[in-house]
Structures are given as structure tokens and as C-alpha cells.
XYZ file of C-alpha atoms in Angstrom:
214
model
C 148.308 122.181 120.990
C 146.342 119.019 121.154
C 146.073 116.557 118.890
C 142.633 115.998 117.592
C 141.029 112.612 118.911
C 140.648 109.960 116.340
C 137.030 109.776 114.927
C 135.091 106.755 116.615
C 133.685 104.170 114.308
C 130.035 104.642 113.615
C 128.288 101.593 115.446
C 125.983 99.760 113.013
C 122.412 99.842 113.492
C 121.120 96.809 115.700
C 119.388 94.265 114.048
C 115.982 92.860 115.277
C 114.349 89.623 114.733
C 111.460 89.394 112.422
C 108.041 89.790 114.043
C 105.907 86.989 113.216
C 102.290 86.853 112.848
C 100.325 83.390 112.884
C 96.590 82.529 113.476
C 96.572 80.448 116.940
C 93.155 78.839 116.035
C 94.616 77.776 112.558
C 97.867 76.294 114.269
C 95.616 74.391 116.808
C 93.154 73.002 114.328
C 96.097 71.983 112.118
C 97.780 69.940 114.698
C 94.411 68.211 115.802
C 93.567 67.432 111.951
C 97.305 65.974 111.475
C 97.068 64.109 114.666
C 93.635 62.487 113.725
C 95.182 61.728 110.206
C 98.074 59.953 111.849
C 95.848 57.916 113.988
C 93.362 56.878 111.243
C 96.102 56.427 108.658
C 98.504 54.713 110.916
C 95.753 52.055 111.722
C 94.918 51.312 108.173
C 98.518 51.028 107.235
C 99.218 48.499 110.193
C 96.029 46.641 110.311
C 94.578 47.146 106.857
C 94.502 44.154 104.277
C 94.759 44.179 100.625
C 94.831 47.544 98.848
C 93.813 49.321 102.236
C 97.330 49.973 103.020
C 98.079 51.769 99.733
C 94.902 53.754 99.690
C 95.716 54.713 103.127
C 99.366 55.811 102.043
C 98.193 57.648 99.013
C 95.343 59.384 100.898
C 97.992 60.539 103.526
C 100.357 61.716 100.845
C 97.440 63.524 99.457
C 96.008 65.117 102.514
C 98.653 65.837 104.953
C 100.374 68.571 102.599
C 97.119 70.466 102.265
C 96.517 70.300 105.945
C 99.873 71.751 106.588
C 99.372 74.064 103.634
C 96.062 75.789 104.961
C 96.814 75.505 108.854
C 100.576 75.434 109.798
C 102.187 77.156 107.126
C 100.440 80.443 106.807
C 102.618 83.020 108.373
C 103.687 86.809 107.968
C 107.172 87.678 108.735
C 107.959 91.573 109.044
C 111.610 92.910 109.430
C 112.924 96.583 108.822
C 113.764 95.694 105.228
C 110.661 93.546 103.974
C 107.212 91.771 104.550
C 107.391 88.064 103.528
C 104.001 86.640 103.275
C 103.924 82.643 103.294
C 100.529 81.568 102.215
C 99.438 78.104 101.403
C 100.850 77.646 98.044
C 102.919 80.715 97.684
C 105.740 82.708 99.320
C 105.551 86.452 98.615
C 108.334 88.699 99.395
C 107.684 92.595 99.517
C 110.479 95.269 100.039
C 108.783 97.982 102.064
C 109.054 100.389 99.372
C 107.051 98.464 97.134
C 104.178 98.275 99.526
C 101.343 100.491 98.608
C 98.785 99.897 101.477
C 97.894 97.071 103.851
C 94.165 96.954 104.744
C 91.668 94.710 106.554
C 88.378 94.450 105.193
C 86.433 91.217 104.921
C 90.220 89.748 104.567
C 93.462 91.081 105.270
C 95.476 92.056 102.100
C 98.649 93.865 100.676
C 98.598 96.270 97.807
C 101.906 96.272 95.987
C 102.981 97.187 92.647
C 99.556 97.125 91.438
C 98.771 93.649 92.602
C 96.862 92.373 95.664
C 98.015 89.673 98.010
C 96.160 88.006 100.920
C 97.443 87.341 104.435
C 96.204 83.936 105.231
C 97.553 84.158 108.685
C 95.597 87.298 109.831
C 92.076 86.301 109.328
C 89.196 88.934 109.884
C 86.745 87.798 112.355
C 83.453 89.892 111.965
C 82.347 88.379 115.193
C 85.743 89.711 116.988
C 84.882 93.224 115.323
C 81.448 93.332 116.633
C 82.665 92.504 119.963
C 85.114 95.122 119.884
C 82.565 97.678 118.902
C 80.313 96.660 121.791
C 83.433 97.170 123.988
C 84.316 100.458 122.668
C 80.482 101.733 123.256
C 80.788 100.560 126.676
C 84.132 102.256 127.150
C 82.625 105.794 125.786
C 80.369 105.759 128.819
C 82.982 104.867 131.357
C 84.241 107.856 133.835
C 87.737 108.457 133.805
C 87.540 110.026 137.227
C 85.961 106.899 138.871
C 82.710 108.081 139.612
C 80.961 105.216 137.817
C 83.172 102.182 138.235
C 86.486 101.834 139.980
C 88.280 99.434 137.429
C 87.523 101.346 134.186
C 90.429 101.643 132.026
C 89.590 104.251 129.320
C 93.278 104.260 127.930
C 93.178 100.473 126.898
C 92.151 101.306 123.293
C 94.207 98.500 121.741
C 92.433 95.925 123.835
C 88.943 96.996 122.576
C 90.199 96.467 118.688
C 90.117 93.469 116.689
C 93.231 91.401 116.414
C 93.398 91.820 112.567
C 92.830 95.637 112.816
C 95.678 95.940 115.154
C 97.868 93.910 113.216
C 97.305 95.736 109.995
C 97.977 98.930 111.827
C 101.146 97.613 113.278
C 102.287 96.558 109.666
C 101.269 99.897 108.066
C 103.360 101.750 110.596
C 106.468 99.615 109.961
C 105.836 100.369 105.999
C 105.839 103.671 106.657
C 108.621 104.011 108.860
C 110.988 101.782 106.797
C 110.040 102.401 103.249
C 112.922 104.673 102.573
C 115.739 102.567 103.965
C 118.167 101.858 101.230
C 117.903 98.126 102.226
C 114.128 98.209 101.674
C 114.113 98.861 98.168
C 113.124 96.568 95.321
C 110.196 94.579 93.573
C 108.035 91.821 94.692
C 109.050 88.472 94.189
C 106.920 85.290 94.534
C 107.893 81.436 94.988
C 105.716 78.622 94.638
C 105.591 76.223 97.374
C 106.702 73.015 95.419
C 107.376 71.228 98.468
C 103.506 71.345 99.421
C 102.133 71.012 95.728
C 104.417 68.087 94.623
C 103.662 65.348 97.241
C 99.867 66.416 97.336
C 99.563 66.083 93.413
C 101.541 62.779 93.635
C 99.075 61.272 96.398
C 96.097 62.420 94.150
C 97.531 60.741 90.975
C 98.077 57.467 92.997
C 94.929 57.793 94.842
C 93.063 58.174 91.443
C 94.823 55.197 90.007
C 94.087 52.786 92.632
C 90.454 53.662 92.836
C 90.171 53.484 88.905
C 91.713 50.227 88.874
C 90.025 48.862 91.812
């Protein structure tokens, strides 16, 4: 009589890194604006006379956090448990079970627990949608058997859709697939980005005082 083999321990499910969604155009624009601010502000700080260096310093303290907030900071992080939205002044964490819908109309937004949250890092481009629609119209006339063109790829439907629509579809798929996970339960939470708000407000106050006393 053979003894039963010991039960193998159940292997934990593999952990996957968050999917990150950003706007490349916004990042590029933010880097250029920050470089311009550093060039002009640095010149004023080094070569300026009188109150000019102080005005430049207050202006940088006010403007740089806002540039970072609206260009570099926005991002969407999607894991198997939650959706984390990093907007200019807030970070919203949404467990998948709390997400009702994700849609892209004139802007990308999430509906969760009776509230609506915008996805700043997933902008909707109407021009890109029109271009994708024209591409779909052309693809409808392509011959899959190669009688009209030797290079037509009628199966590549993803390439003929706007980026925001593809992103929203992918996020909706994650929401449907992961909402039932025990670790995906909970309610939305919102945290204000005081690391952005505080220096910008301080810079605005100092700039206003300097201008008022000039």
C-alpha cells in the first residue's frame, strides 16, 4: 500500500507591474516649458539687478509646479487590484469593484460610486478620431485576398482606432476581469497633491507682495 504523496503547496499568482498610461505630447511640452523656465529664470537670477532676482524666484516658485502639474504629473496606473489616476492636483485610487464605467467622449473619464473623474493623461483627440474613421473607411474597401492591393492588412483594426479609444477599451477589459478579485474591493479614495499646491500658492503670495510693494 503506497502512502499518499504530500500535497504540493499552491503557487501564488504572479504579480504584474502596473500598466502606465501617459500623454507623450504633454510630456514633451512640459519638458520644453521647464527648460525655457530654467533658462529665462536662471538668467534673471544671475544677471538681474535690484528686485529682478526676487521676482524671478517667486515667478519660478509659482509657475514650475503648475507646469509640472499639467504636463509631467498626469498619469494613469492600472494594476489587477485598482486604478490609480494622477491628475494635476489630485490622486484618485479606485478599486476595480468600485468602477462603474470608463468612457471616452470629448474627454476620458471614469464613473465610480456615483462620481465622475477625468483621466488627464488620456486626452481625446477629435482629429485623431477623424483620421481613424477615414482609415476604417478605406479598410472597408480593401480586398483581403489581395486583388486590389498586395499590402492591405484588414485584420489590423487596432491601428485604425484612436489611442484614447484603445486605452479606454483596455481599461474596461481590466475592470471586467478584475472586479471580482478579493483584493479589488473597496471604495474610492482621493488625496490632494499638496506638494504641487503649496509651493505654487507660496510663489503666488510672494509674487503678489513684491508687485504690490514695487
